Short mmCIF file of C-alpha atoms and ligand atoms in Angstrom, two decimals:
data_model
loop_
_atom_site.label_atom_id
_atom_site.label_comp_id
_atom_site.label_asym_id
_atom_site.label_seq_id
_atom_site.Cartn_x
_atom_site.Cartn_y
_atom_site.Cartn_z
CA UNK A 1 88.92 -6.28 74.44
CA UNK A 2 89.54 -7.71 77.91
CA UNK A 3 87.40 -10.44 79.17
CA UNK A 4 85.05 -9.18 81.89
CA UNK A 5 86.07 -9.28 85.56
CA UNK A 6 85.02 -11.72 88.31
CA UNK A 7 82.81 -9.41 90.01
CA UNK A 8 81.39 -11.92 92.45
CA UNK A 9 81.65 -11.36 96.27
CA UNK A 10 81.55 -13.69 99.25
CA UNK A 11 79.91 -12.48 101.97
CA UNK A 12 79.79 -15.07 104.09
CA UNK A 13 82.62 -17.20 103.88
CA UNK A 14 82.26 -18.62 107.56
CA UNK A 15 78.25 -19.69 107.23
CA UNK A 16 77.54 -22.99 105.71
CA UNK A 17 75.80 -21.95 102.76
CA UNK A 18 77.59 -18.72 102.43
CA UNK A 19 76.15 -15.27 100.98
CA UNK A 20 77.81 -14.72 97.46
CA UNK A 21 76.85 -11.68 95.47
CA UNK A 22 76.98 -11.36 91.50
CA UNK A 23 78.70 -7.95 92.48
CA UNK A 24 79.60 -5.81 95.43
CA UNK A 25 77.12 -3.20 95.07
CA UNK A 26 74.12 -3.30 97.52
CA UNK A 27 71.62 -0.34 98.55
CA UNK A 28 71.42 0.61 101.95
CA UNK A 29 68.77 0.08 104.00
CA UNK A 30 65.74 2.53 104.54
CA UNK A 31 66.64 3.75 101.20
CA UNK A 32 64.29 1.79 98.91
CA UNK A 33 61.67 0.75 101.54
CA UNK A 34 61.08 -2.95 100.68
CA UNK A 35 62.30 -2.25 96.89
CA UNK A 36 59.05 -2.93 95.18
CA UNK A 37 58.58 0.73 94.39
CA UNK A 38 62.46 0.82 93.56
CA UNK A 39 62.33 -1.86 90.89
CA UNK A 40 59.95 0.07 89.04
CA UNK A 41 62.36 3.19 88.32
CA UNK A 42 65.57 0.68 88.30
CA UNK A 43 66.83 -2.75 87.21
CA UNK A 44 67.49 -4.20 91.02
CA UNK A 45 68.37 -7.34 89.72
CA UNK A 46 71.52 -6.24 88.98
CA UNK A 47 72.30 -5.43 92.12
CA UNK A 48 74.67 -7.01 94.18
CA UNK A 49 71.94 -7.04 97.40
CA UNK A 50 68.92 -4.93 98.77
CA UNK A 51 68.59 -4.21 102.16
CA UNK A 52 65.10 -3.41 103.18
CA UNK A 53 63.92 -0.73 105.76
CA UNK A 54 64.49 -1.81 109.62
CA UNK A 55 62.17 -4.14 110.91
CA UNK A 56 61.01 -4.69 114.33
CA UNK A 57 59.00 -6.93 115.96
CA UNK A 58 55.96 -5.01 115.63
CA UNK A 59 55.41 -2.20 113.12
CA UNK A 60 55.72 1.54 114.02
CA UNK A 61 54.88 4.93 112.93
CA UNK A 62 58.30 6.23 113.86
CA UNK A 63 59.27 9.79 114.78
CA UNK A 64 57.54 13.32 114.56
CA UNK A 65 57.52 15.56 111.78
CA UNK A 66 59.88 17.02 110.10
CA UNK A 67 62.51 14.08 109.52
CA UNK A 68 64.85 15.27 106.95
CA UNK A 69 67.10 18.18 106.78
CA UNK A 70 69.24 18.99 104.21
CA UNK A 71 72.83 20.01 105.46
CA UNK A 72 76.12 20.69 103.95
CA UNK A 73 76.93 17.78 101.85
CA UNK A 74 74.89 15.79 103.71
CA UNK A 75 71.36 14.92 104.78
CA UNK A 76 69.95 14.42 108.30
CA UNK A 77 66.89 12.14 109.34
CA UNK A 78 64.99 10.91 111.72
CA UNK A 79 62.84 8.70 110.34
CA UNK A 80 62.99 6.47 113.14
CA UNK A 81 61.58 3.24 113.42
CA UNK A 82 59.09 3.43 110.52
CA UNK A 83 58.19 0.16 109.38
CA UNK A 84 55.22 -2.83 109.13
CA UNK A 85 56.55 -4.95 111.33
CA UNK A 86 57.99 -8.36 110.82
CA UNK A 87 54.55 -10.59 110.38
CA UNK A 88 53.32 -8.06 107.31
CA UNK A 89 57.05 -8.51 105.66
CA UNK A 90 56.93 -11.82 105.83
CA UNK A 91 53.21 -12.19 104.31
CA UNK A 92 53.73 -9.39 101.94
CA UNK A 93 57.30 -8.40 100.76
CA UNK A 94 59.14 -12.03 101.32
CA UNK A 95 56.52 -13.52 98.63
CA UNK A 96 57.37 -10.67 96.17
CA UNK A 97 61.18 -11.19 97.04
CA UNK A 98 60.83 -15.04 96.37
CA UNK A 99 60.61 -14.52 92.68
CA UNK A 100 63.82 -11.78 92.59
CA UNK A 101 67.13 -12.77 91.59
CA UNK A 102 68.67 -10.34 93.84
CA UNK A 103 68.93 -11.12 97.17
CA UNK A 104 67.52 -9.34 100.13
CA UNK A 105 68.92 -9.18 103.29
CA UNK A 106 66.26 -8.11 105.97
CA UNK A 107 67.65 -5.26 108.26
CA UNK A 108 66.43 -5.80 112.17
CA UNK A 109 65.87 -3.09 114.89
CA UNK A 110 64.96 -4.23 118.54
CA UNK A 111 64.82 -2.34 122.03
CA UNK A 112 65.67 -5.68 123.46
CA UNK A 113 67.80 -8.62 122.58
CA UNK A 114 64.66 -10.57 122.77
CA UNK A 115 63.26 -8.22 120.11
CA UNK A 116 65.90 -8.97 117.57
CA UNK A 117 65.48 -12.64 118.70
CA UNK A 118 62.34 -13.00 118.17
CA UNK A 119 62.42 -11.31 114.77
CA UNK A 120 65.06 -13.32 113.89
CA UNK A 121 63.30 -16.65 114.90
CA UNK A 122 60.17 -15.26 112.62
CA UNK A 123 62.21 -15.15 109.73
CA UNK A 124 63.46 -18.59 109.75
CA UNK A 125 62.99 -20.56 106.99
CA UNK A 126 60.94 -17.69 104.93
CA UNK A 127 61.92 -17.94 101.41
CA UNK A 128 62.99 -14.88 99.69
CA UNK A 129 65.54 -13.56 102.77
CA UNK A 130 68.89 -14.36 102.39
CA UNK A 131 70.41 -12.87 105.29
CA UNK A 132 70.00 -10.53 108.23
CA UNK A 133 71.78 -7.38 108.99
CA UNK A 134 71.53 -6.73 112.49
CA UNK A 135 71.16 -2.55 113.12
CA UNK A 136 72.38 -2.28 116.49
CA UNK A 137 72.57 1.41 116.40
CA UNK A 138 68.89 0.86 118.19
CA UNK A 139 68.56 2.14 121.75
CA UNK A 140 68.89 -0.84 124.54
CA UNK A 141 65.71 0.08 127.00
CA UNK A 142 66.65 -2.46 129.90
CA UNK A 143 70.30 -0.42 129.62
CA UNK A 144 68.05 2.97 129.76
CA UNK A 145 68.37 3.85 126.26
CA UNK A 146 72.49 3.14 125.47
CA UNK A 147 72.62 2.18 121.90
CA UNK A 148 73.33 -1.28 121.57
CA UNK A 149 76.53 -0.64 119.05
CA UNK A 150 78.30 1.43 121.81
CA UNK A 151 79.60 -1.37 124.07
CA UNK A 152 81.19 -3.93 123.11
CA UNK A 153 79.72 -6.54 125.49
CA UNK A 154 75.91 -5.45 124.30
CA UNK A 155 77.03 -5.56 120.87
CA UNK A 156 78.52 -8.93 120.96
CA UNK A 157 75.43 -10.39 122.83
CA UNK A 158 72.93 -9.88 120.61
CA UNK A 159 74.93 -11.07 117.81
CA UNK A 160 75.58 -14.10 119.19
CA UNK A 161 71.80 -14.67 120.75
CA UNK A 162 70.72 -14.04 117.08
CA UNK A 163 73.42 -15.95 115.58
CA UNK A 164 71.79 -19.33 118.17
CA UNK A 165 68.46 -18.51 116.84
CA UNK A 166 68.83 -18.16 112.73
CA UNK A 167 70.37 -20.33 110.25
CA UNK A 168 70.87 -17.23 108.01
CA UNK A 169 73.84 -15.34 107.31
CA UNK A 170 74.10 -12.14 110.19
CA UNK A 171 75.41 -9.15 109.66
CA UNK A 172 76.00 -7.10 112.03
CA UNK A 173 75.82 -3.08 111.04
CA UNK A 174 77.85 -0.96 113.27
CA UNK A 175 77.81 2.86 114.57
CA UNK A 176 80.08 5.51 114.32
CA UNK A 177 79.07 6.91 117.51
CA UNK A 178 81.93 5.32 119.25
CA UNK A 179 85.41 5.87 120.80
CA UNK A 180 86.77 3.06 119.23
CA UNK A 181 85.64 0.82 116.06
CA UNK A 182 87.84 -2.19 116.52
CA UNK A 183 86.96 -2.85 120.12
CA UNK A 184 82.92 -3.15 118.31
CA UNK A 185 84.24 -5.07 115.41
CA UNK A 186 86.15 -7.19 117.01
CA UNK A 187 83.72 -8.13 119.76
CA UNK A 188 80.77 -8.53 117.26
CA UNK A 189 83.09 -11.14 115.00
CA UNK A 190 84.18 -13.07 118.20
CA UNK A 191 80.21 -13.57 119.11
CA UNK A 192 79.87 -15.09 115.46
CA UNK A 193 79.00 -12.74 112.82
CA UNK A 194 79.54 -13.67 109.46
CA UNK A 195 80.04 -10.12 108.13
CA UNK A 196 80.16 -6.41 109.69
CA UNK A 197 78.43 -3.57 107.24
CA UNK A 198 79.46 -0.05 108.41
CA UNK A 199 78.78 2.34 108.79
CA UNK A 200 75.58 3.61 109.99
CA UNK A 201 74.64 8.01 110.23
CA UNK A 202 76.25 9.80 112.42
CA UNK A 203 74.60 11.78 114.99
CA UNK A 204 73.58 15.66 114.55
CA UNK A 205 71.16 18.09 114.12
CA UNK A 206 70.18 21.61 112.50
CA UNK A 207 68.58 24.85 114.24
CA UNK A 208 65.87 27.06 112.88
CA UNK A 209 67.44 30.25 113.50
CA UNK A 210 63.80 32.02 112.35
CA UNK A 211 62.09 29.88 114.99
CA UNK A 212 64.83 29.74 117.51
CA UNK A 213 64.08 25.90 117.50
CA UNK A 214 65.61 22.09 116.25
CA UNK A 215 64.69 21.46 112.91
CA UNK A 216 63.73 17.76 113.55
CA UNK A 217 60.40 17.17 115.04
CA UNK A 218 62.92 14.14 116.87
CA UNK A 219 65.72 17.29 117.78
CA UNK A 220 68.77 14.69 116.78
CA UNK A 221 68.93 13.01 113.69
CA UNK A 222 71.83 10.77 111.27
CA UNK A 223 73.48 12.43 109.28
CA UNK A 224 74.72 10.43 106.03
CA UNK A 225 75.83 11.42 102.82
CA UNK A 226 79.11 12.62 100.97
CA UNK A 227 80.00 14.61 104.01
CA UNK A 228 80.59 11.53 106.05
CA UNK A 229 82.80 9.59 103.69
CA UNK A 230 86.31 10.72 105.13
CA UNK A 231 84.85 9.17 108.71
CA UNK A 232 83.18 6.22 107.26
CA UNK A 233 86.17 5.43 104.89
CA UNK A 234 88.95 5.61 107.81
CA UNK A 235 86.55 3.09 110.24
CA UNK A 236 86.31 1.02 107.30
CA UNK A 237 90.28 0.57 107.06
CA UNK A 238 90.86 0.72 111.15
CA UNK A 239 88.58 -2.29 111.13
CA UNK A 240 90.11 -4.23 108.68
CA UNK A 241 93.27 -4.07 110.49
CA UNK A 242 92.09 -6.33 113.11
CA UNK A 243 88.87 -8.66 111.68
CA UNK A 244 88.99 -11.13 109.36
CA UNK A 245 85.34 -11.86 108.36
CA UNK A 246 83.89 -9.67 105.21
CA UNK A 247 83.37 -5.87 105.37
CA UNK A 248 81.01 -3.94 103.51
CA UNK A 249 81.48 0.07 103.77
CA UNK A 250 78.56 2.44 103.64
CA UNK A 251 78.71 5.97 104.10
CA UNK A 252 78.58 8.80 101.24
CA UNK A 253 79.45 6.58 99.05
CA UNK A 254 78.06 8.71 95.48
CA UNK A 255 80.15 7.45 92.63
CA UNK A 256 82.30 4.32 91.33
CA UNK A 257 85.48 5.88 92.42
CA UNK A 258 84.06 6.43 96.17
CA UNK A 259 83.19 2.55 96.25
CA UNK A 260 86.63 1.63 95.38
CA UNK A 261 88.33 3.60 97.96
CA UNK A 262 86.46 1.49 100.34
CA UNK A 263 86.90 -1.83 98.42
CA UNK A 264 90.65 -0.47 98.63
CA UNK A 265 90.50 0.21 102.02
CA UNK A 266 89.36 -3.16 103.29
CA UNK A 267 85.80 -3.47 102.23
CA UNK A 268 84.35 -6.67 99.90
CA UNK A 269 81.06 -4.87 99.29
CA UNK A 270 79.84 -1.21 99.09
CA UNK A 271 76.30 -0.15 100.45
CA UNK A 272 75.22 3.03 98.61
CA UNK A 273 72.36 5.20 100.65
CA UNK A 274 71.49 8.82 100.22
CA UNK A 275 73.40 9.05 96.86
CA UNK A 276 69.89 6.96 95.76
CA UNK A 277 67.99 9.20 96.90
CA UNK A 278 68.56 11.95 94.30
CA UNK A 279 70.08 9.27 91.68
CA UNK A 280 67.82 6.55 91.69
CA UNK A 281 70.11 4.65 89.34
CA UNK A 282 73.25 5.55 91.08
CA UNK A 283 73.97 1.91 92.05
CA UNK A 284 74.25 1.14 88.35
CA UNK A 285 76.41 3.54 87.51
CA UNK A 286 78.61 2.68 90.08
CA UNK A 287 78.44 -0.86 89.22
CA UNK A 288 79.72 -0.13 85.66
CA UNK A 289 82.14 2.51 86.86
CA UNK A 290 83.80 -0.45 89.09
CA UNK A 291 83.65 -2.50 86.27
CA UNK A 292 85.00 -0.51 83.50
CA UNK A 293 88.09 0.47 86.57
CA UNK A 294 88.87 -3.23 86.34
CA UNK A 295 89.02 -3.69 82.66
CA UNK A 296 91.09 -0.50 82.19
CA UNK A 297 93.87 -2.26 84.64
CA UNK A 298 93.55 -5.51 83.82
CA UNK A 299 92.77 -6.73 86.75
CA UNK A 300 90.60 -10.04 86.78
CA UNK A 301 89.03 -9.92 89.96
CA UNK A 302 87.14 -7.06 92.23
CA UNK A 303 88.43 -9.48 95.20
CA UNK A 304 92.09 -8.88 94.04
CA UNK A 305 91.70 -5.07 95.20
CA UNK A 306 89.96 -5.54 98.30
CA UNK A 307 91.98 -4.14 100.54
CA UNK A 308 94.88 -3.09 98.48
CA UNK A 309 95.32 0.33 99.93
CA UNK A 310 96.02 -1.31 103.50
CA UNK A 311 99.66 -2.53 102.10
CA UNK A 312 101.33 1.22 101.13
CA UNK A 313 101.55 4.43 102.75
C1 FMN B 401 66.28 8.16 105.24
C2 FMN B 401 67.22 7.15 105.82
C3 FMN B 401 66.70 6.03 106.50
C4 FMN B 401 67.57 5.07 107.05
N1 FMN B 401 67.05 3.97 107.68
C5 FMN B 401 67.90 3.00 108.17
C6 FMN B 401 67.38 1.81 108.78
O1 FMN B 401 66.17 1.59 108.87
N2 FMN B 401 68.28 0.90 109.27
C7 FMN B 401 69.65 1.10 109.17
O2 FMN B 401 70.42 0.24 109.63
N3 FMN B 401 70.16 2.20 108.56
C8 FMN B 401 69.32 3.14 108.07
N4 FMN B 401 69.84 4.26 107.45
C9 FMN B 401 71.32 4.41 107.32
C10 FMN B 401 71.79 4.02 105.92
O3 FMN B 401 71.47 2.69 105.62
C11 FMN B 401 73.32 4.23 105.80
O4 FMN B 401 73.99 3.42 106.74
C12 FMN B 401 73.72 5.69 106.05
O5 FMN B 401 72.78 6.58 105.51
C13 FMN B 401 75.11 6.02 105.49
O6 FMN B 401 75.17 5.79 104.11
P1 FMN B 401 74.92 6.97 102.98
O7 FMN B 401 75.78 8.13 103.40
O8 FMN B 401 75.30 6.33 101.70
O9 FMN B 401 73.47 7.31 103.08
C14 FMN B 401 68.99 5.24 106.91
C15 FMN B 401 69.48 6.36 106.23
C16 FMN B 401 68.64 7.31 105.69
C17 FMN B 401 69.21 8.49 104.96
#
């Protein structure tokens, strides 16, 4: 018998203190909500991170009924902005967190930069967050609605505003609703970011043929699930052609195999989404599926593969 891999993960290599996971496998945020309810149906501690829902300044109901659709290998919501608000996660959920071994990384929607400041500045020094991922697929109201992960310059600003104001580790989640990921990546490392997690749903929607109308109470949702994987998988490896700070790829990602094509294509971690939601122990199984890949080729590190694919054609 081999001796088990190394499957420890830095994600955070240019931040002080760093961000190293036990193992690359994290769950997505919006997924498991704040994870209480999640720990009761899985063991979370094995996880490599949580990332809880988006959180914004204040909370919010989010979007109108109906906000999920099931599509063709994939899923579509519009959830929206659901969530309690920073104040009520720090009182309630970063207490809770406190006593977890696994991290949590707090995931932060704004309308403004000052919103994502300010959240940012709240979380400061709370104990149970380790880090802050930074969803700037949010739409910018002083730039009449443009999402801030579409421009470059937008993108980079508000990672490095919340970069001035937080001594956590940022990441910064991009969206695929762009021309061109590396100008985004790039601009979002240069402002500071100590890792990039992508990607986030792409945009869509379904019709009601019966009722000649959206499905969506919202009309457009994200779309996620295995039928993004191809895109999510190919931004993932343009990316890592031109940053050097950690990756973590997210998108359809629904078995051990999936999570080591983007490990292979450039990524350190792996966030697993809608695959939870009809798995709920999906991240586990993935976990050993990695692990039990390693073992079989004797290889003594999950870092030793990261980005192995990048080298041959
Ligand atoms: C129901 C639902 C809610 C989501 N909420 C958020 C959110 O609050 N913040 C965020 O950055 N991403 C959110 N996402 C995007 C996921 O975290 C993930 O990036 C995306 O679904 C792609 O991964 P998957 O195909 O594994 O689901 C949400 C996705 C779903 C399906």
């Amino acid at each position: 018998m081999r001796n088990s891999p190394d499957l420890s993960v830095q994600l955070a290599p240019r931040h002080p203190e760093g961000l190293i996971l036990s193992n690359p496998v994290m769950i997505s945020s919006g997924i498991a909500g704040y994870g209480e309810e999640y720990a009761e149906i899985t063991d979370i501690q094995k996880l490599g991170a949580i990332v809880c829902k988006g959180t914004a300044l204040k909370p919010r109901e989010g979007n109108p009924q109906p906000r999920l659709v099931e599509t063709a290998g994939g899923l579509l919501n519009s959830i929206g902005w659901e969530n309690i608000g920073v104040d009520a996660l720090i009182k309630e959920k970063a207490p809770v967190w406190a006593r977890w071994s696994v991290p949590v990384i707090v995931n932060v929607a704004g309308e403004t930069i000052d919103d994502y400041v300010a959240v940012a500045n709240k979380l400061e020094g709370v104990t149970g967050i380790s880090g802050i991922e930074l969803n700037i697929s949010c739409p910018n109201v002083s730039s009449g609605g443009m999402e801030f992960g579409v421009d470059p310059q937008l993108a980079a600003r508000v990672t490095l505003e919340v970069k001035a104001a937080t001594t956590l580790p940022v990441i910064v989640k991009l969206s695929p609703n762009v021309a061109d990921i590396k100008e985004i990546a790039l601009a979002v490392e240069g402002a500071g970011a100590d890792a990039i997690s992508l990607i986030n749903t792409l945009k869509g929607m379904a019709i009601d043929i019966n009722k000649s109308k959206p499905c969506l109470g919202n009309i457009v949702g994200g779309l996620s699930g295995p039928a993004i994987k191809p895109v999510a998988l190919y931004m993932v490896f343009e990316a890592a052609k031109v940053v050097r700070i950690p990756l973590i790829g997210c998108g359809g990602i629904a078995c051990a195999e999936d999570a080591l094509e983007f490990i292979m294509a450039g990524a350190t971690a792996v966030q697993i989404g809608t695959a939870c939601l009809t798995t709920p122990d999906i991240c586990l199984t993935i976990l050993n599926g990695i692990e039990l890949f390693l073992r079989e080729k004797g290889i003594g590190s999950i870092t030793d593969i990261v980005g192995a694919a990048r080298y041959k054609s």
